[in-house]
PDB file of C-alpha atoms and ligand atoms in Angstrom:
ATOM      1  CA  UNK A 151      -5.405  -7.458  19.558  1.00 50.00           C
ATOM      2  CA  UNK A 152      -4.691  -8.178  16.217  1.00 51.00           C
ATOM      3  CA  UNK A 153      -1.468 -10.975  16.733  1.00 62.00           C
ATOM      4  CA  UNK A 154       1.125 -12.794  14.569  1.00 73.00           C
ATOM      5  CA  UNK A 155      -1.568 -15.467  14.039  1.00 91.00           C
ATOM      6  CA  UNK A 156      -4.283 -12.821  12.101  1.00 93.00           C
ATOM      7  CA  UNK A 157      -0.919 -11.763  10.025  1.00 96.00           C
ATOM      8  CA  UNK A 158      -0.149 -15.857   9.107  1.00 96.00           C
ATOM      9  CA  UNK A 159      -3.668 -16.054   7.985  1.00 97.00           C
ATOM     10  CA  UNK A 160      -3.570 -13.218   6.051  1.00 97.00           C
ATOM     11  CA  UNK A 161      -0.529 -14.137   4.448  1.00 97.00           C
ATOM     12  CA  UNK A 162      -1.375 -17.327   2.938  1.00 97.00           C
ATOM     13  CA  UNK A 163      -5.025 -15.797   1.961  1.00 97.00           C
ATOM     14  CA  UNK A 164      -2.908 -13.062   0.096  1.00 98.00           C
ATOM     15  CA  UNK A 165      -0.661 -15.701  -1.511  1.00 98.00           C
ATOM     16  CA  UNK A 166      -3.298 -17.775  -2.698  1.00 98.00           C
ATOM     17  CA  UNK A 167      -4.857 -14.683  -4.288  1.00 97.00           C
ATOM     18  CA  UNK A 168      -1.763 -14.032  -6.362  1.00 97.00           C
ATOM     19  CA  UNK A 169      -1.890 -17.775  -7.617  1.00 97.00           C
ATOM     20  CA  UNK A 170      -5.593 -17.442  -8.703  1.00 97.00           C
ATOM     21  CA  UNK A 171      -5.853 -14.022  -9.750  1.00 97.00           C
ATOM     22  CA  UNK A 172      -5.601 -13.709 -13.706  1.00 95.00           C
ATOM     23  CA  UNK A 173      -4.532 -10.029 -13.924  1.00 96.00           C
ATOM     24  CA  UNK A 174      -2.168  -8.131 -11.963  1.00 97.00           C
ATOM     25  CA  UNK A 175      -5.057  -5.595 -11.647  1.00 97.00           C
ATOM     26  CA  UNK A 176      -7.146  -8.102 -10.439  1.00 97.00           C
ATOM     27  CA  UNK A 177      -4.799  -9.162  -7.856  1.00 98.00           C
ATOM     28  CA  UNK A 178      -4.617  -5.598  -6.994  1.00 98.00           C
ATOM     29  CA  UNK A 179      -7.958  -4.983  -6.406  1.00 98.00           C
ATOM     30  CA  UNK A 180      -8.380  -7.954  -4.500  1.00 98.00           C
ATOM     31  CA  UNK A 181      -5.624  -7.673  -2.011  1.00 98.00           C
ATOM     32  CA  UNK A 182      -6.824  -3.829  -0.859  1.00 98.00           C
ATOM     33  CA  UNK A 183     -10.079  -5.363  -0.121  1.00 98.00           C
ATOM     34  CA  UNK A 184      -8.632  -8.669   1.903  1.00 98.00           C
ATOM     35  CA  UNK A 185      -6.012  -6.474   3.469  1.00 98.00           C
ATOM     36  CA  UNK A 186      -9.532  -3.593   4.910  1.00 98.00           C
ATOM     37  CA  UNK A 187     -11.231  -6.048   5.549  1.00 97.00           C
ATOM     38  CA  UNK A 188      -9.613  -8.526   7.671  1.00 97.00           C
ATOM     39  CA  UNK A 189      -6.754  -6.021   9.383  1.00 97.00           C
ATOM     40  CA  UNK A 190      -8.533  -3.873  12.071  1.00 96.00           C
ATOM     41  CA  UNK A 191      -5.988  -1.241  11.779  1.00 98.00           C
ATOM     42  CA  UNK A 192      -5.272  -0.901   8.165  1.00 98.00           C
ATOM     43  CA  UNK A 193      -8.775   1.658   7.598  1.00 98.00           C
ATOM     44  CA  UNK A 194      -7.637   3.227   4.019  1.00 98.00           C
ATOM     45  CA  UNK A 195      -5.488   0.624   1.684  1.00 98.00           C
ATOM     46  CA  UNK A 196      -4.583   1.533  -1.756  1.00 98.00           C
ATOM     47  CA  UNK A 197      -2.178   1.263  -4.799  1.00 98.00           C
ATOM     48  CA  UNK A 198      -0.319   4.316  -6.319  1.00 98.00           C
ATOM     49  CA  UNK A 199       0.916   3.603 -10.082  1.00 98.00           C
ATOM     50  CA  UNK A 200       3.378   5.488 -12.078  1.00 98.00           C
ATOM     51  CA  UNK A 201       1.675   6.667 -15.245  1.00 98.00           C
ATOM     52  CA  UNK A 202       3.697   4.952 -17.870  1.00 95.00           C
ATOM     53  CA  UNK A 203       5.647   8.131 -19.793  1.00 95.00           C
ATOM     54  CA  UNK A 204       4.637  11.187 -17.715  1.00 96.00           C
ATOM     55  CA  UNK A 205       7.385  13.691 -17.719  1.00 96.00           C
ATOM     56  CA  UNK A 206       7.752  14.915 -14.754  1.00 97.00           C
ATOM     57  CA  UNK A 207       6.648  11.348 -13.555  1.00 97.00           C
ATOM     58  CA  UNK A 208       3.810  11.076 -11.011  1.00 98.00           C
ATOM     59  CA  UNK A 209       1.770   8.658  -9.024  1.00 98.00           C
ATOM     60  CA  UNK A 210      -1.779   7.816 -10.024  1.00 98.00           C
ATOM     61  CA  UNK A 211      -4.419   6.462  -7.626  1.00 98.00           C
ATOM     62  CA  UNK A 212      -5.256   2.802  -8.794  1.00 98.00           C
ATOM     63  CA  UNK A 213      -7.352   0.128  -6.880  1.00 98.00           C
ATOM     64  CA  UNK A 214      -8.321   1.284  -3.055  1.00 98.00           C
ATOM     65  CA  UNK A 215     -10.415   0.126  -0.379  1.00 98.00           C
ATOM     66  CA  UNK A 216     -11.661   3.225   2.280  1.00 97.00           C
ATOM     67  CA  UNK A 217     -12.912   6.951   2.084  1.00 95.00           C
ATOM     68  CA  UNK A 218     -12.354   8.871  -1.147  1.00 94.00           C
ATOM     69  CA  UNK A 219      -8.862  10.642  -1.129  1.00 94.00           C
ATOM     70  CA  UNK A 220      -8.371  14.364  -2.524  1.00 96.00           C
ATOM     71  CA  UNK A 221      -4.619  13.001  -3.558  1.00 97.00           C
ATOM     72  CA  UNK A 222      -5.681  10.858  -7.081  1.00 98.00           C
ATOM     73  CA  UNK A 223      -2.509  12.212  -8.491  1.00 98.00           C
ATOM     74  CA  UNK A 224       0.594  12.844  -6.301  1.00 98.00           C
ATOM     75  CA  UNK A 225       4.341  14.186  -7.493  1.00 98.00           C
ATOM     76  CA  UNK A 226       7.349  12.484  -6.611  1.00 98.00           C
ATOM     77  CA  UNK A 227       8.315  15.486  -4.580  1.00 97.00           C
ATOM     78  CA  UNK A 228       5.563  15.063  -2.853  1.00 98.00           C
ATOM     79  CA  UNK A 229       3.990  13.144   0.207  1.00 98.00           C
ATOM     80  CA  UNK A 230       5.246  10.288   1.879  1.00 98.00           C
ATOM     81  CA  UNK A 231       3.785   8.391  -1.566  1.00 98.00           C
ATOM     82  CA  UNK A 232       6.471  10.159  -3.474  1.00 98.00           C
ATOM     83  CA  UNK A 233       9.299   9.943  -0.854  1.00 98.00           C
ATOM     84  CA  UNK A 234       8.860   6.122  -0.849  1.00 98.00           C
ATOM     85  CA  UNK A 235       8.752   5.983  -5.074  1.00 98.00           C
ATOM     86  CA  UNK A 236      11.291   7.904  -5.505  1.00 98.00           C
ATOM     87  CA  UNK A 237      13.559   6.248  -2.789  1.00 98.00           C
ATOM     88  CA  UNK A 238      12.764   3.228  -4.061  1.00 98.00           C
ATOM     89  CA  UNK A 239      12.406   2.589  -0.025  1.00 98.00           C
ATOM     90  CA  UNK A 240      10.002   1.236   2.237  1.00 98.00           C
ATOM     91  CA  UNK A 241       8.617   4.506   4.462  1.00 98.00           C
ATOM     92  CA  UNK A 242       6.673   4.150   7.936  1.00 98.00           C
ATOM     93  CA  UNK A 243       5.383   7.081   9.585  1.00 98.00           C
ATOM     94  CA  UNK A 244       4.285   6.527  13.242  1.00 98.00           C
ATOM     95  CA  UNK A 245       2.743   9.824  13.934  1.00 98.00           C
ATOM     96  CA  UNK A 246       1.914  11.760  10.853  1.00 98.00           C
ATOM     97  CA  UNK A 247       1.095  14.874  12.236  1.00 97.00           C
ATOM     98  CA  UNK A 248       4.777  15.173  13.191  1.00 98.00           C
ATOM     99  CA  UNK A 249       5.850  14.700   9.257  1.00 98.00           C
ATOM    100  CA  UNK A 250       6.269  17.480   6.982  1.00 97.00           C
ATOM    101  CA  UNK A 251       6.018  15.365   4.193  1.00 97.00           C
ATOM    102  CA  UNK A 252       2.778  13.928   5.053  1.00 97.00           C
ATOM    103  CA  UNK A 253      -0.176  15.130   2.531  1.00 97.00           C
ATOM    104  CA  UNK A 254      -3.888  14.956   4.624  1.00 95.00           C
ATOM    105  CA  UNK A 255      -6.032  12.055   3.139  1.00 89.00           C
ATOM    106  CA  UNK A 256      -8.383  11.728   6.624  1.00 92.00           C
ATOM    107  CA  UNK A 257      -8.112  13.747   9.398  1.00 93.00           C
ATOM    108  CA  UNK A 258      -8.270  10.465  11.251  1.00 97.00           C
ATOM    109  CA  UNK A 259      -4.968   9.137  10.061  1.00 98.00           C
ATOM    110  CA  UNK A 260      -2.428   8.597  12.778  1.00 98.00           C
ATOM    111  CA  UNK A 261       0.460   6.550  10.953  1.00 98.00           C
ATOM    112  CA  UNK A 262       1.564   5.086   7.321  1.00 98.00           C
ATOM    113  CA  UNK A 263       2.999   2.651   5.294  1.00 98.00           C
ATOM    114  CA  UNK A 264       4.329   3.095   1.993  1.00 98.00           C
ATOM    115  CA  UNK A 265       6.243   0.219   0.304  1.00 98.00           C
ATOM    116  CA  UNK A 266       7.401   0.624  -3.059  1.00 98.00           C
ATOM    117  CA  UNK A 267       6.230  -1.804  -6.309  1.00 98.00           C
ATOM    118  CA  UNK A 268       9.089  -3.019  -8.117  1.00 98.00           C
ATOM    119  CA  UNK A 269       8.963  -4.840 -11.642  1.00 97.00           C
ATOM    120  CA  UNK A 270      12.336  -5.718 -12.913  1.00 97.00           C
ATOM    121  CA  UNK A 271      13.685  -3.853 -10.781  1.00 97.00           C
ATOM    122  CA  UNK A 272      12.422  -0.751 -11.114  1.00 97.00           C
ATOM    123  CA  UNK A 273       9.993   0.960  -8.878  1.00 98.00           C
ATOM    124  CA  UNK A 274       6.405   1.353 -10.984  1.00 98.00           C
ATOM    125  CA  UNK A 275       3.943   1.982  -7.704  1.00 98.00           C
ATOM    126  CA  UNK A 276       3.464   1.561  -4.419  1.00 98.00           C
ATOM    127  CA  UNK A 277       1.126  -0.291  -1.955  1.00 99.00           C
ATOM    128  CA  UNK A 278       0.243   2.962   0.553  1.00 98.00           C
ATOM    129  CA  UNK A 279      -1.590   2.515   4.250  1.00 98.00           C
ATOM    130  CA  UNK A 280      -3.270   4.414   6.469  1.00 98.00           C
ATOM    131  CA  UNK A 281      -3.908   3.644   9.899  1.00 98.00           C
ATOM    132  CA  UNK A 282      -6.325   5.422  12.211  1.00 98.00           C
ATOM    133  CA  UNK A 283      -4.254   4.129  15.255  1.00 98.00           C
ATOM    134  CA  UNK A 284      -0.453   5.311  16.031  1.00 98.00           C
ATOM    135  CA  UNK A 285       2.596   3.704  15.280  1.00 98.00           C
ATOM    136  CA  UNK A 286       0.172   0.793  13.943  1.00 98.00           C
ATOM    137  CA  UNK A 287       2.903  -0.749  11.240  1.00 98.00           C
ATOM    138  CA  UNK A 288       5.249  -2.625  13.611  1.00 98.00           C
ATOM    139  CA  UNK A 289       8.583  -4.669  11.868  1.00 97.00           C
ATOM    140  CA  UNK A 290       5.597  -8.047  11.577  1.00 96.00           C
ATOM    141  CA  UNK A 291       3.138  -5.603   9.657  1.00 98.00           C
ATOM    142  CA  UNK A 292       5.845  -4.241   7.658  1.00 98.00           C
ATOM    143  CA  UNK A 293       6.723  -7.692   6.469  1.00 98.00           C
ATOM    144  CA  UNK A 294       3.089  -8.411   5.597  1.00 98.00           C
ATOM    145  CA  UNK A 295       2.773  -5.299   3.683  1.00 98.00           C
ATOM    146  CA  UNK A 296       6.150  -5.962   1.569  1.00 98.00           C
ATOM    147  CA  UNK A 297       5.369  -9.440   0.891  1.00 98.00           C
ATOM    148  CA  UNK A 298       2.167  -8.024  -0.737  1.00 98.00           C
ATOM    149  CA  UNK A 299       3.988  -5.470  -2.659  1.00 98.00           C
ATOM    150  CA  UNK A 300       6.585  -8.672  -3.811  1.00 98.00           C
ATOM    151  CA  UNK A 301       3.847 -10.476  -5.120  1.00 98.00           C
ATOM    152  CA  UNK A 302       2.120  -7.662  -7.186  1.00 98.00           C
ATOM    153  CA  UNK A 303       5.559  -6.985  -8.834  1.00 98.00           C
ATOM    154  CA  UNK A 304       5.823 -10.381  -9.585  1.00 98.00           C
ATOM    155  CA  UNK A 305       2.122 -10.385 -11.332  1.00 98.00           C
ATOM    156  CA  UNK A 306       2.914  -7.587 -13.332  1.00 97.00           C
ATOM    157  CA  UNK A 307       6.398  -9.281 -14.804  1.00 97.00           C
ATOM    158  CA  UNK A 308       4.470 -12.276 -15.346  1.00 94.00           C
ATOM    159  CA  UNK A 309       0.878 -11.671 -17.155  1.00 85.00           C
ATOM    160  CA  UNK A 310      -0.449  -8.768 -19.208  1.00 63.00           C
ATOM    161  CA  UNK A 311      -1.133  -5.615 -16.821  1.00 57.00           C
TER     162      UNK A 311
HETATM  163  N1  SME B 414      -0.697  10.398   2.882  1.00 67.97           N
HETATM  164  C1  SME B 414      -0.155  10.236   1.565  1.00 67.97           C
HETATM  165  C2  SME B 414      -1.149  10.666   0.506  1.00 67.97           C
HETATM  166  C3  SME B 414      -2.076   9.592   0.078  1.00 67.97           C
HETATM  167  S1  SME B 414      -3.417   9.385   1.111  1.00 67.97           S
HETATM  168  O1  SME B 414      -2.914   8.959   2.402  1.00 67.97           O
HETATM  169  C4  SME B 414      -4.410   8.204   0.568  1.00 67.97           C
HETATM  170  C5  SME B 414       1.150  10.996   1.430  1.00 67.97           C
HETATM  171  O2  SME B 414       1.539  11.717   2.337  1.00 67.97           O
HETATM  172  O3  SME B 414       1.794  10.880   0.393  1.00 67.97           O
END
């Protein structure tokens, strides 16, 4: 079982990252591999950016560890991706067979986590999970996964993107 001391570990791996990573994008691409590798039940991890000036606005597929996704481009009206941009609002889906919003990435997925990427205050991506277990992002996973998010918006106010 993957327990509250895997997620202490993981946290201060991830926060060192975001000290030592030069680019936001780096930091990015680092923390979907840390986050595959090292958390048995987080099997697709992956950013979602909002493509500076699209009108309508939509989600882009950035850095991502796991299998190729058919969703590289998702509308806010869309998916649990674009319920959780466009809320602004942290979404968890325990079973995501039983969501309407849910758009198929695996047909292996069981639950997801979608936090929202804030710089300024304003919501510019999102750090999106998929978990091949059920009801996989307890309250202590949710915390991991927002801290992460945290720290990316604060790379992005704070170097060039
Ligand atoms: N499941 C997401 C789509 C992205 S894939 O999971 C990588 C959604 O419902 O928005």
């Amino acid at each position: 079982m993957v327990g509250a001391t895997r997620i202490e570990e993981v946290r201060s791996e991830i926060s060192e990252l975001a000290q030592t990573s030069p680019t936001a994008q780096d930091l990015m691409r680092t923390m979907v591999k840390l986050l595959h590798d090292r958390m048995l039940k987080y099997n697709w991890v992956g950013f979602y950016m909002l493509e500076p000036g699209a009108n309508p606005p939509v989600l882009v597929l950035g850095a991502f560890e796991g299998t190729m996704t058919p969703h590289t481009r998702i509308p806010l009206n869309q998916g649990i991706c674009g319920a959780a941009a466009s809320s602004g609002r942290t979404v968890v889906v325990d079973d995501v067979n039983k969501d309407s919003r849910y758009l198929a990435c695996s047909l292996e997925t069981k639950s997801e986590i979608v936090v929202p990427v804030f710089v300024h205050g304003k919501v510019v991506g999102e750090l999106d999970i998929d978990s091949h277990f059920p009801a996989a992002f307890t309250s202590d996973h949710q915390n991991l996964v927002q801290y992460c998010a945290t720290l990316v918006g604060k790379k992005l106010e704070t170097t060039p993107a």
